[in-house]
XYZ file of C-alpha atoms in Angstrom:
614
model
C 63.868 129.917 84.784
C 64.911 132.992 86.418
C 68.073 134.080 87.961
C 67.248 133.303 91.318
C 65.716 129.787 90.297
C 68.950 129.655 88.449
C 70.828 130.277 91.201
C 69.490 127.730 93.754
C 68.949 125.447 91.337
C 73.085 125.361 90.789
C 74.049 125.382 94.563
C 71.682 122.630 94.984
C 73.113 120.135 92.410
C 76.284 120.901 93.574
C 75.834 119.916 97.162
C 73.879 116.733 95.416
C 77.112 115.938 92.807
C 79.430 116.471 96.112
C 77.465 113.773 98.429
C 77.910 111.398 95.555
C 81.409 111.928 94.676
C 81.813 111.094 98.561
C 79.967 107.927 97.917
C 80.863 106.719 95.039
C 84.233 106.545 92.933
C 84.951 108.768 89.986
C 84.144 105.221 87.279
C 80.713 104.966 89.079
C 77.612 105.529 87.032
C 76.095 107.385 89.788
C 79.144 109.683 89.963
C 78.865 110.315 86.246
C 75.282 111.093 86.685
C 75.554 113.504 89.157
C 78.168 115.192 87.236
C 76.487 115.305 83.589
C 73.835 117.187 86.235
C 75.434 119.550 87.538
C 77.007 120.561 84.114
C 73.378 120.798 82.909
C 72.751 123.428 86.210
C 76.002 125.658 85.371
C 75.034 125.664 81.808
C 71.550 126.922 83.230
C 73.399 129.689 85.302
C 75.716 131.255 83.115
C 73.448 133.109 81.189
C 72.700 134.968 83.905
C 76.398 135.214 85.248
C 79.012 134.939 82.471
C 81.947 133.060 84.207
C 80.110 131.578 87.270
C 82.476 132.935 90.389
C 82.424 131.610 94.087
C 84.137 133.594 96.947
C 84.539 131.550 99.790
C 84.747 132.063 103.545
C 84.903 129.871 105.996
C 80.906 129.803 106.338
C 79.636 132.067 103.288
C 79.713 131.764 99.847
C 79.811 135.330 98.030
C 78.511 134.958 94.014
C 77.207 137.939 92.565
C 78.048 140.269 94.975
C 75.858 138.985 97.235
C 76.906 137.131 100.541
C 75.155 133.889 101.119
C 75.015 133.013 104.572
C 73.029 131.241 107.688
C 71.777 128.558 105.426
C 72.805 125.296 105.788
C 73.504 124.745 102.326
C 75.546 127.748 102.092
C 77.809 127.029 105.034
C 77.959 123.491 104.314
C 79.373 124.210 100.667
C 81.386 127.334 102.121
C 83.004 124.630 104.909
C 83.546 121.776 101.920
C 85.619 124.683 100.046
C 87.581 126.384 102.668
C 88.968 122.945 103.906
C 90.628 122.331 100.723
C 92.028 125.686 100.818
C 90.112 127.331 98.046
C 89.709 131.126 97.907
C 87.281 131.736 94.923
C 85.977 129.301 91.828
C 84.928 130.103 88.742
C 83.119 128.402 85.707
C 83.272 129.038 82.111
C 81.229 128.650 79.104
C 82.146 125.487 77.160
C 83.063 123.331 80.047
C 82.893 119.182 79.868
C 81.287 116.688 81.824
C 85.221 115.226 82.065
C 86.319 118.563 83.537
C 83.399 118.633 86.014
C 83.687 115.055 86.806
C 87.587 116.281 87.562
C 86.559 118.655 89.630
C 84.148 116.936 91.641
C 87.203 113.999 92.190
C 89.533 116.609 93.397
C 87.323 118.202 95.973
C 85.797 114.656 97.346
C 89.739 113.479 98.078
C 89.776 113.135 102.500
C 91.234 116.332 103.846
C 94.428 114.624 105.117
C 94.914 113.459 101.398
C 94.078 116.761 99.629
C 96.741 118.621 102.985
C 99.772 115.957 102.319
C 99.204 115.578 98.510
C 99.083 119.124 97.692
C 95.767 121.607 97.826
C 92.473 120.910 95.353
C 93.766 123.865 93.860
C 97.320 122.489 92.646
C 94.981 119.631 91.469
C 93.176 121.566 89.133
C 96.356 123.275 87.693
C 98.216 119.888 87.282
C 94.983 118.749 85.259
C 94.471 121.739 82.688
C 90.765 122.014 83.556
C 90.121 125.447 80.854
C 86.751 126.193 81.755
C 87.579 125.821 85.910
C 90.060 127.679 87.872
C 90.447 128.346 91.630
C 92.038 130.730 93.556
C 94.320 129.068 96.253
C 93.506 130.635 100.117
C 96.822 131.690 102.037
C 95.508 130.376 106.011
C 98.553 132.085 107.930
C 96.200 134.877 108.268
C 93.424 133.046 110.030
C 95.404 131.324 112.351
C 94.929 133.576 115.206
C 90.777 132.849 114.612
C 89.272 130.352 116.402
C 88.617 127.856 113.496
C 88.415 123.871 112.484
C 91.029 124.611 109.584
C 94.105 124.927 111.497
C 94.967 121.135 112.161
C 93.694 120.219 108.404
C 96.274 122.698 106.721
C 99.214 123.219 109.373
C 101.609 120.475 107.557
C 100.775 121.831 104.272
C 101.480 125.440 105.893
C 104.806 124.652 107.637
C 105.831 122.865 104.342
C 105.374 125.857 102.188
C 106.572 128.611 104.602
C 109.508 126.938 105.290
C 110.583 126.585 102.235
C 110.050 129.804 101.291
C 111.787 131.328 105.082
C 108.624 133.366 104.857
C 109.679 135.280 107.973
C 106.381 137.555 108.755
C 104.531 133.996 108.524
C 106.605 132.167 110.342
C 106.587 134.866 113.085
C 102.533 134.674 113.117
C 103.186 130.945 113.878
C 105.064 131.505 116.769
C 102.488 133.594 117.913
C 99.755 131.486 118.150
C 102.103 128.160 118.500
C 100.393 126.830 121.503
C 96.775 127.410 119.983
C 97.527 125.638 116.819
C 99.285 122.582 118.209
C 96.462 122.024 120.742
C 94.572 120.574 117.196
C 96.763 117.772 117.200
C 97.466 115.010 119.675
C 100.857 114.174 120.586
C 100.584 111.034 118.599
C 99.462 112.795 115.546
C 102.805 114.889 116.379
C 105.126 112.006 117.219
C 104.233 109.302 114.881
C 103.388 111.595 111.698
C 106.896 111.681 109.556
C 106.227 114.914 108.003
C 104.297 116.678 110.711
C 106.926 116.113 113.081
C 110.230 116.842 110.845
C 108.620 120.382 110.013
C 107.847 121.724 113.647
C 111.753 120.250 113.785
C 112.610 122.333 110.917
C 110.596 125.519 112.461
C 112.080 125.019 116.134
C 115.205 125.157 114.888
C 114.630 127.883 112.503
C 113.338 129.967 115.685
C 115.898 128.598 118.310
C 118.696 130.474 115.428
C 116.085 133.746 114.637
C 114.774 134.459 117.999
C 115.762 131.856 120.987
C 112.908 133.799 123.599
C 110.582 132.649 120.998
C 112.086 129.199 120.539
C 111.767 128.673 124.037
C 107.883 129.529 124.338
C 106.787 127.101 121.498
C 108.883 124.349 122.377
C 107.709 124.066 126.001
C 104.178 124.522 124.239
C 104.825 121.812 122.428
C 106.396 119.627 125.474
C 103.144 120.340 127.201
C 101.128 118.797 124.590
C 103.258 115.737 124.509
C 103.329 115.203 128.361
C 99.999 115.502 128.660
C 99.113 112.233 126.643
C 97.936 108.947 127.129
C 98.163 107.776 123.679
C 100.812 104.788 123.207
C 103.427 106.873 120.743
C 106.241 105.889 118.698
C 109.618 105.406 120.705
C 111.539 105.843 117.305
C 109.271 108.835 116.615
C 109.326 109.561 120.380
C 113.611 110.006 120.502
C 113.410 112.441 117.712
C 111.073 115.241 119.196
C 113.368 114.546 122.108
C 116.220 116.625 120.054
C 113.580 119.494 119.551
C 113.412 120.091 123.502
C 117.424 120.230 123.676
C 117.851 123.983 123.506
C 115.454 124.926 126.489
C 116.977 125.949 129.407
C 117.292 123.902 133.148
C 115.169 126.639 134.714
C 112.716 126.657 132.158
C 112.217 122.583 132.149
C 111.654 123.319 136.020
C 108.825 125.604 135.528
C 106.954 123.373 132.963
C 106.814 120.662 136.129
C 105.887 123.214 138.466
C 103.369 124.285 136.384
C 102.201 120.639 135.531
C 102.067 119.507 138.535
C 100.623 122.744 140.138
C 97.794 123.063 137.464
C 97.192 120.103 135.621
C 94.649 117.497 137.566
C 95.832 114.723 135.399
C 99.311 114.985 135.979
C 100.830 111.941 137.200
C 103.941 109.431 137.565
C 103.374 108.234 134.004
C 103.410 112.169 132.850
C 106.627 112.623 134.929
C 108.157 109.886 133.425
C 107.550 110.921 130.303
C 109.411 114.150 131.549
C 112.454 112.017 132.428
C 112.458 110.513 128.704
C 111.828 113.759 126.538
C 114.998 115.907 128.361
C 118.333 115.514 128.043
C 119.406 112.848 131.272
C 122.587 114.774 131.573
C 120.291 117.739 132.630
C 118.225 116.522 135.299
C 120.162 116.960 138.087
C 120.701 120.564 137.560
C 116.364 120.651 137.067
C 115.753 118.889 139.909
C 117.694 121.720 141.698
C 115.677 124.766 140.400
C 112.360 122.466 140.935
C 112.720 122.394 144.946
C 113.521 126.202 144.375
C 110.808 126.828 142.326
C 108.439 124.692 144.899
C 110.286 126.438 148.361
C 109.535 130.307 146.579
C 105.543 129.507 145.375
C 105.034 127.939 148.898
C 102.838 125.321 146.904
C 102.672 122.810 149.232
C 100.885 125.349 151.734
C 99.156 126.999 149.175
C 97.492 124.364 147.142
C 96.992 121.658 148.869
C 95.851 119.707 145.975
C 99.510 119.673 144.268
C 101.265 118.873 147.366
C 98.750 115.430 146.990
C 99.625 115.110 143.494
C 103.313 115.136 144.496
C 102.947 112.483 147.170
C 101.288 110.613 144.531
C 104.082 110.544 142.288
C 106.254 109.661 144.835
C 103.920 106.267 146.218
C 102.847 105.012 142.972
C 106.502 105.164 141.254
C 108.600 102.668 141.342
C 112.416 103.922 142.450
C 113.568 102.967 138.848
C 111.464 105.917 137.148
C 112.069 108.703 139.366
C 116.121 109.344 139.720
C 117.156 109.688 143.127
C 118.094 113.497 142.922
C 114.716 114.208 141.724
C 112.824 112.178 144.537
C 114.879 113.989 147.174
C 113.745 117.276 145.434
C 109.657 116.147 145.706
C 110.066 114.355 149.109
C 111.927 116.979 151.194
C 109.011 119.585 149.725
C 106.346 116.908 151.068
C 107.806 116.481 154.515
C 108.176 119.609 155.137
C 105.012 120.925 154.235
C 102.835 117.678 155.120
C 99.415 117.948 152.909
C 96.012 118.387 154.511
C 93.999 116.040 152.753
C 91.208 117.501 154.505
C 91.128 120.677 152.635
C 91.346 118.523 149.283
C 88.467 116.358 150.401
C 86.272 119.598 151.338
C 87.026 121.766 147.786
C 86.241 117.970 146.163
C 83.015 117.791 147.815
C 82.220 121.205 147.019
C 82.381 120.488 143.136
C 80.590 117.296 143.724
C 77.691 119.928 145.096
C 78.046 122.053 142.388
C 77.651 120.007 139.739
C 74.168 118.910 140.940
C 72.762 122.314 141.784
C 73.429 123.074 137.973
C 71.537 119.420 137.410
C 68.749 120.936 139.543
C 68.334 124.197 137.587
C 68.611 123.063 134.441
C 65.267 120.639 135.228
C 63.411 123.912 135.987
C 65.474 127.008 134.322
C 62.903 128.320 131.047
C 64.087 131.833 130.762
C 66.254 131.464 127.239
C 68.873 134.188 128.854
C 69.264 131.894 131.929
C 69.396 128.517 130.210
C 72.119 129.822 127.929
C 73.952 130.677 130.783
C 73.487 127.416 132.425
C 74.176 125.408 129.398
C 77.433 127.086 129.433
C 78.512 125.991 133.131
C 76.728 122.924 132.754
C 78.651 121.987 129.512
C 82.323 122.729 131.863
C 80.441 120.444 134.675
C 80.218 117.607 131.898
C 83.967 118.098 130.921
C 85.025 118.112 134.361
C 83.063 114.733 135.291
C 84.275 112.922 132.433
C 88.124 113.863 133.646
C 86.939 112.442 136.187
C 85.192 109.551 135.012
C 81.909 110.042 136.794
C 79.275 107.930 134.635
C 76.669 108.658 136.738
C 76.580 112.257 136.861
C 77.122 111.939 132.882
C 74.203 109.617 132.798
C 71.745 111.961 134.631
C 73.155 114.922 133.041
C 71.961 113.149 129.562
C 68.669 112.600 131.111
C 67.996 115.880 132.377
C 69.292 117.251 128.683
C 67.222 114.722 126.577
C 63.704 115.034 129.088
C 64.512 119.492 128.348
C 65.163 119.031 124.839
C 61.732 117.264 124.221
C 59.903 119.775 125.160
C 61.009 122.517 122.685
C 63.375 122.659 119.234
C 64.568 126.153 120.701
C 65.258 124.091 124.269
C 66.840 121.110 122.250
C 69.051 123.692 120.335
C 70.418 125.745 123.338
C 71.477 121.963 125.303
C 72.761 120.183 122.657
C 76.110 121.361 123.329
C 75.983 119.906 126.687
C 74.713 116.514 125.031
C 77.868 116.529 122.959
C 80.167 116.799 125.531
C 78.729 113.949 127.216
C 79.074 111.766 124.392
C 82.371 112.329 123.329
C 83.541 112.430 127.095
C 82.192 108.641 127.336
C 83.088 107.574 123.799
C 86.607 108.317 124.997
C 86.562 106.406 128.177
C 85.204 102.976 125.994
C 89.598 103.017 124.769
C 90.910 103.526 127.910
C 92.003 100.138 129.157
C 90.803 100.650 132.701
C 87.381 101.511 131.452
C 85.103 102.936 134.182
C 82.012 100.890 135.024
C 78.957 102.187 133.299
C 80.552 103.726 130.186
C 79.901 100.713 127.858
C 75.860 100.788 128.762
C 76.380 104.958 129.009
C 77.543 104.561 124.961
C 74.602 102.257 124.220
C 72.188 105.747 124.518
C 74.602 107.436 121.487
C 73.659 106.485 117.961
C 76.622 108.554 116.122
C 80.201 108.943 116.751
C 81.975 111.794 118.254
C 85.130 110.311 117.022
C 85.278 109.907 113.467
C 85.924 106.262 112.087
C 89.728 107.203 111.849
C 90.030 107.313 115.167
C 88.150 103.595 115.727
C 90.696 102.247 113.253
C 93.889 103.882 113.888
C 93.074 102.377 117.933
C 92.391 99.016 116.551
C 94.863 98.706 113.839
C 97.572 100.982 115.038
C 97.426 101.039 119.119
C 95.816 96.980 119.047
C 93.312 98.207 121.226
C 90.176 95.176 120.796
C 88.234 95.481 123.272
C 84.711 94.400 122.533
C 83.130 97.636 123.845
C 85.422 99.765 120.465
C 83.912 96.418 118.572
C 80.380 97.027 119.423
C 80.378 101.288 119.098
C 82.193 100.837 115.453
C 79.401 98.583 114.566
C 77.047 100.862 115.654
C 78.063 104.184 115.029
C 79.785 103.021 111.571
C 77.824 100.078 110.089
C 78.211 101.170 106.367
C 81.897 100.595 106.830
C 82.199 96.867 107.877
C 83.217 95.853 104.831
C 86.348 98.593 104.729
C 86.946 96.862 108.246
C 86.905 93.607 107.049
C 89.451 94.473 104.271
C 91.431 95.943 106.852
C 91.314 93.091 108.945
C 92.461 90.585 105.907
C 95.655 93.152 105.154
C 96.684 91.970 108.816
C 96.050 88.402 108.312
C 99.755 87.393 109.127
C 99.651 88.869 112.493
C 97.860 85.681 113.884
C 97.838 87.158 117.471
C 96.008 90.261 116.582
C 93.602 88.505 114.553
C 92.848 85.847 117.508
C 92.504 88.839 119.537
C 89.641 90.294 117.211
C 87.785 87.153 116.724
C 88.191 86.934 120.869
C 85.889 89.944 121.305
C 83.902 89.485 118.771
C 82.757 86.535 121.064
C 81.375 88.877 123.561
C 80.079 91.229 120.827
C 75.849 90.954 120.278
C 75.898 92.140 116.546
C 74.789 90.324 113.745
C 77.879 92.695 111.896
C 79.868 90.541 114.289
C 78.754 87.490 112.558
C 79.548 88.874 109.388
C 83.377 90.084 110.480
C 83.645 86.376 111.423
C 82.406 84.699 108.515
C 84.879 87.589 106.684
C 87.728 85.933 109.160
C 87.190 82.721 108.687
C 87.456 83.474 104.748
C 91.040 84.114 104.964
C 92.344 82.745 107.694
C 94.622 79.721 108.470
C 93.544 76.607 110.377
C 94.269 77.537 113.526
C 92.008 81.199 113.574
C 89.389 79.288 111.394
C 89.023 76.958 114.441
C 88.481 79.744 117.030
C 85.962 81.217 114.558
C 84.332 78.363 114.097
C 84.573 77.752 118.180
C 82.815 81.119 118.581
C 80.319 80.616 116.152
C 79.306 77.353 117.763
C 78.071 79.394 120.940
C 76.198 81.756 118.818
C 72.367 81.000 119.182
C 71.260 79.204 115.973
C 68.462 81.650 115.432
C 70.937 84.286 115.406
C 73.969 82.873 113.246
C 71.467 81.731 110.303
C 73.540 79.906 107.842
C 77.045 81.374 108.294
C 78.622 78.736 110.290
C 76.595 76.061 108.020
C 78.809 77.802 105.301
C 81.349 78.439 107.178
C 81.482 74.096 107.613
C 80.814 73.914 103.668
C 83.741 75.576 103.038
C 85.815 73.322 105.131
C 84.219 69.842 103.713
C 83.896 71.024 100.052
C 87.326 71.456 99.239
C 87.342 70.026 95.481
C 89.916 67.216 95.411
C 90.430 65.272 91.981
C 92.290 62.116 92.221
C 92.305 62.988 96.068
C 94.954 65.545 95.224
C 93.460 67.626 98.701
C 92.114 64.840 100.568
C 95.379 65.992 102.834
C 93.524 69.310 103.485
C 89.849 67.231 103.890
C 91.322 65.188 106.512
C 92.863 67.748 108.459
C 89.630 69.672 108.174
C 87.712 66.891 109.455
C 89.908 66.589 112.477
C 89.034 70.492 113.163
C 84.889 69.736 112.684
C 85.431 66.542 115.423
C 87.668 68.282 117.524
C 84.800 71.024 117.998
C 81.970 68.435 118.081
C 80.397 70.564 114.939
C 76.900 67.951 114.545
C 75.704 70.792 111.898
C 78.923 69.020 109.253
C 77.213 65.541 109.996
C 75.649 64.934 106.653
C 79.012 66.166 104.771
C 80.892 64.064 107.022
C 78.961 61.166 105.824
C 79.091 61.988 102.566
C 82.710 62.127 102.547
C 82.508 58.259 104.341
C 80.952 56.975 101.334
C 83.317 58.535 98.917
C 83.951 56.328 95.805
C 87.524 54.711 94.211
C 90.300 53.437 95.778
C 92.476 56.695 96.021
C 89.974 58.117 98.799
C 89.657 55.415 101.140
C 91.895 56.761 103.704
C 89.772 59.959 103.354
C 86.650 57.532 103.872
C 88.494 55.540 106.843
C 89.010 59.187 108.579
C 85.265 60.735 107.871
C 83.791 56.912 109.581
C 86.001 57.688 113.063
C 84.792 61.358 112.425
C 81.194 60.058 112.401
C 81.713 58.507 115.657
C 82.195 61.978 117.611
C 79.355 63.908 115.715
């Protein structure tokens, strides 16, 4: 074997050993497999390079002097590394299979573990690995890149710069503030302990150094927040409340200005979640500088489409949630400057035009210049009809991309953006409670997730959003993971009303996975769930349900009962198979009827009425 063969040969295992410590757990004869391996293919590099040393970038690898790049194997690797915030590796002679079984643990931990638990690298130094070491990467100096890193590593990064008052670092935070925080949701910033007690820590920390500064990142940061719709923490919620209290009146004005003046989704819910996050002994002075701020930008004659939102607010409020002095601001703006709605209706119609002209080219565009272009503009269109919720323009949009993309890889390539827009644009409209009609049977033409399977879970488990649209796209998109759902499911068995809410949808959900999280239900439920399940399973076709409600009766009729010690629980399960008319428990029933000795005849007397409703 040469040094190239060498070479590939090690870069190739190692991808290999990584997809199986993702799979498997570190005990796991696979895992220990894949490890022994890629000892074997270090072993088989180091004569050539004598230690083995990996510089990283964010999508190269550099070994050798040589950068390896373009690849998919390199970038993959490079991607793998630079999330866990490792600069460089290197490999010694004499290493173990226990020190490369180590090291392939560490670097298969999830990002958010390896970000709040401390970087791969700290993990190798707290486990004396000799023959491994890694060079920990310093990310304050990518953060004004355009990256994936910066939401993966900003705890860890506020955490350790911090603590150290690191005051050239912190200042290249401030800097890009507004870029970094646009990574993370509000609820990821709200309900997140440690996220949201360090941007405390580094507000304050700028509202002492520089208060200009202060000002900019926390109205960034109020931005983000009001421009939710995730259900958020109050407790969590009242806390980031403190972090807006040193921005002035005027500038609290100017964020609503610019809200409502730029932002299509603004709305009464948005402004009410103004009214919570500032101080209530400052509104009245705000609501003063906002009818300034609207007289001076003449925005009710200027755009047209504001002035609407405004009136909006206003009708679809209810006088509770807007304080007087603040609807006397937004109503003496509206009456004096009464909105055209014509003008709104024209510049809607024009977009509405737009958007299918760009349908119309990209059917016929070939020149590659032209359809990069158009998959550009076309990708915006997509984003711009899912804020607005327009299925069917998403629907031909995917036809027009999928009919294109057949008819070249090069084609495919250049529109696939477009295609991902779409499906993430939809996947997002199957949690919204008001779902649009057509996004359920849009999803069905999707067979992977935009989303990630945290996102399915922390809807279902955290927000209690059921619906059996998020049922049927986690079974799809994520049917390797049932069984981590059903676990899940049993950790929340107490909360009887969210589990009758699952098993509720499941109803409506055409799986045979759905089956499966029932029969999982039914395992560990009570009486009362076990009877829904078993309700639910009843209208399942036969054909389709095989044996699991058969089983499902089993376990009800089979409860072993010695001396009739549990004939208690056989009786009340009895009642539960009449009470559902369940003919498939007939022979058990009967069974139980004919039941010898004298301590089970009022478990006999109950199976004979039982028999008379089967």
């Amino acid at each position: 074997m040469n040094r190239e063969e060498a070479l590939s040969e090690f870069l190739n295992g190692m991808r290999i050993a990584l997809s199986s410590a993702y799979a498997y757990p570190r005990e796991h004869p696979q895992f220990l497999k894949s490890a022994q391996d890629l000892k074997l293919r270090i072993e088989g590099l180091l004569p050539f390079l004598n230690p083995v040393k990996i510089n990283i970038g964010p999508d190269f690898l550099i070994i050798d002097k040589r950068k390896l790049e373009k690849l998919a194997l390199y970038s993959e690797l490079a991607q793998t590394f630079h999330l866990r915030k490792i600069k460089s590796l290197e490999f010694k002679s004499g290493l173990t299979t226990e020190e490369v079984s180590g090291f392939l643990d560490a670097i298969a931990r999830p990002v958010k573990d390896a970000v709040s638990e401390g970087s791969a690298v700290s993990h190798f130094k707290r486990s004396l690995y000799p023959h491994i070491s890694a060079q920990e990467l310093d990310y304050s100096g990518f953060l004004r890149e355009e990256g994936f890193e910066s939401k993966d590593i900003w705890q860890d990064i506020f955490s350790g710069t911090l603590s150290q008052e690191d005051e050239k670092k912190l200042s290249v935070f401030a800097d890009n503030f507004a870029k970094v925080i646009a990574r993370f949701s509000a609820g990821d910033i709200v309900n997140n302990d440690r996220l949201r007690e360090s941007l405390g820590h580094f507000l304050a920390y700028m509202k002492e150094k520089n208060k200009e500064r202060y000002i900019l990142c926390a109205a960034d940061l109020l931005r983000l927040i009001l421009r939710s719709r995730e259900a958020i923490d109050s407790k969590g919620l009242a806390q980031v409340k403190l972090m807006f209290e040193g921005i002035d009146k005027e500038s609290l004005a100017q964020i609503v200005v610019d809200e409502i003046s730029g932002n299509e989704e603004f709305d009464s819910g948005n402004f009410a979640s103004f009214l919570e996050l500032v101080d209530e002994k400052t509104h009245k002075d705000i609501a003063v500088f906002l009818e300034k701020k609207f007289r001076e930008s003449k925005l009710a004659n200027t755009n047209p489409t504001a002035a609407q939102r405004i009136k909006e607010i206003l009708t679809s409020s209810e006088d509770s949630l807007i304080l007087p002095f603040y609807r006397h601001a937004l109503r003496s703006i509206i009456e004096e400057n009464p909105v055209d709605s014509s003008l709104e209706f024209e510049q809607e119609r024009v977009d509405y035009n737009y958007q299918y002209i760009l349908l119309n080219l990209a059917e016929n565009v070939s020149e590659a210049d032209k359809l990069d272009l158009l998959s550009v503009r076309l990708t915006k269109a997509c984003e711009t009809a899912s804020a607005r919720k327009d299925i069917e323009f998403l629907r031909l949009a995917l036809e027009v991309v999928r009919r294109r993309a057949g008819e070249s890889e090069e084609i495919k390539k250049t529109l696939s953006g477009v295609e991902s827009v779409i499906a993430r644009g939809n996947e997002i409209m199957i949690f919204e409670p008001s779902m649009p009609k057509g996004a359920a049977e849009l999803a069905d033409s999707f067979d992977n997730s935009t989303l990630g399977l945290s996102y399915y879970m922390k809807k279902i488990f955290e927000e209690g959003n059921t619906s059996p649209e998020i049922l049927k796209c986690l079974f799809k998109f994520f049917p390797e993971q049932i069984t981590y759902f059903c676990k899940s499911l049993k950790q929340r068995q107490a909360d009887i009303d969210f589990i009758f809410a699952i098993v509720k949808s499941l109803e409506a959900v055409d799986s045979p996975l759905a089956i499966n999280v029932l029969a999982s239900i039914f395992s560990f439920s009570n009486n009362l769930v076990k009877t829904e399940v078993l309700r639910v399973l009843k209208g399942i076709p036969a054909k389709m349900r095989g044996f699991v409600l058969m089983n499902a009766v089993k376990d009800l009729l089979s409860v072993p009962s010695p001396l009739g010690i549990r004939n208690n629980i056989l009786i009340q399960n009895l009642t539960l198979v009449e009470e559902l008319h369940l003919h498939e428990a007939r022979n058990l029933v009967e069974d139980l009827s004919k039941r010898p000795y004298f301590w089970n005849y009022g478990l006999r007397k109950r199976a004979a009425e039982a028999l008379k409703n089967l």
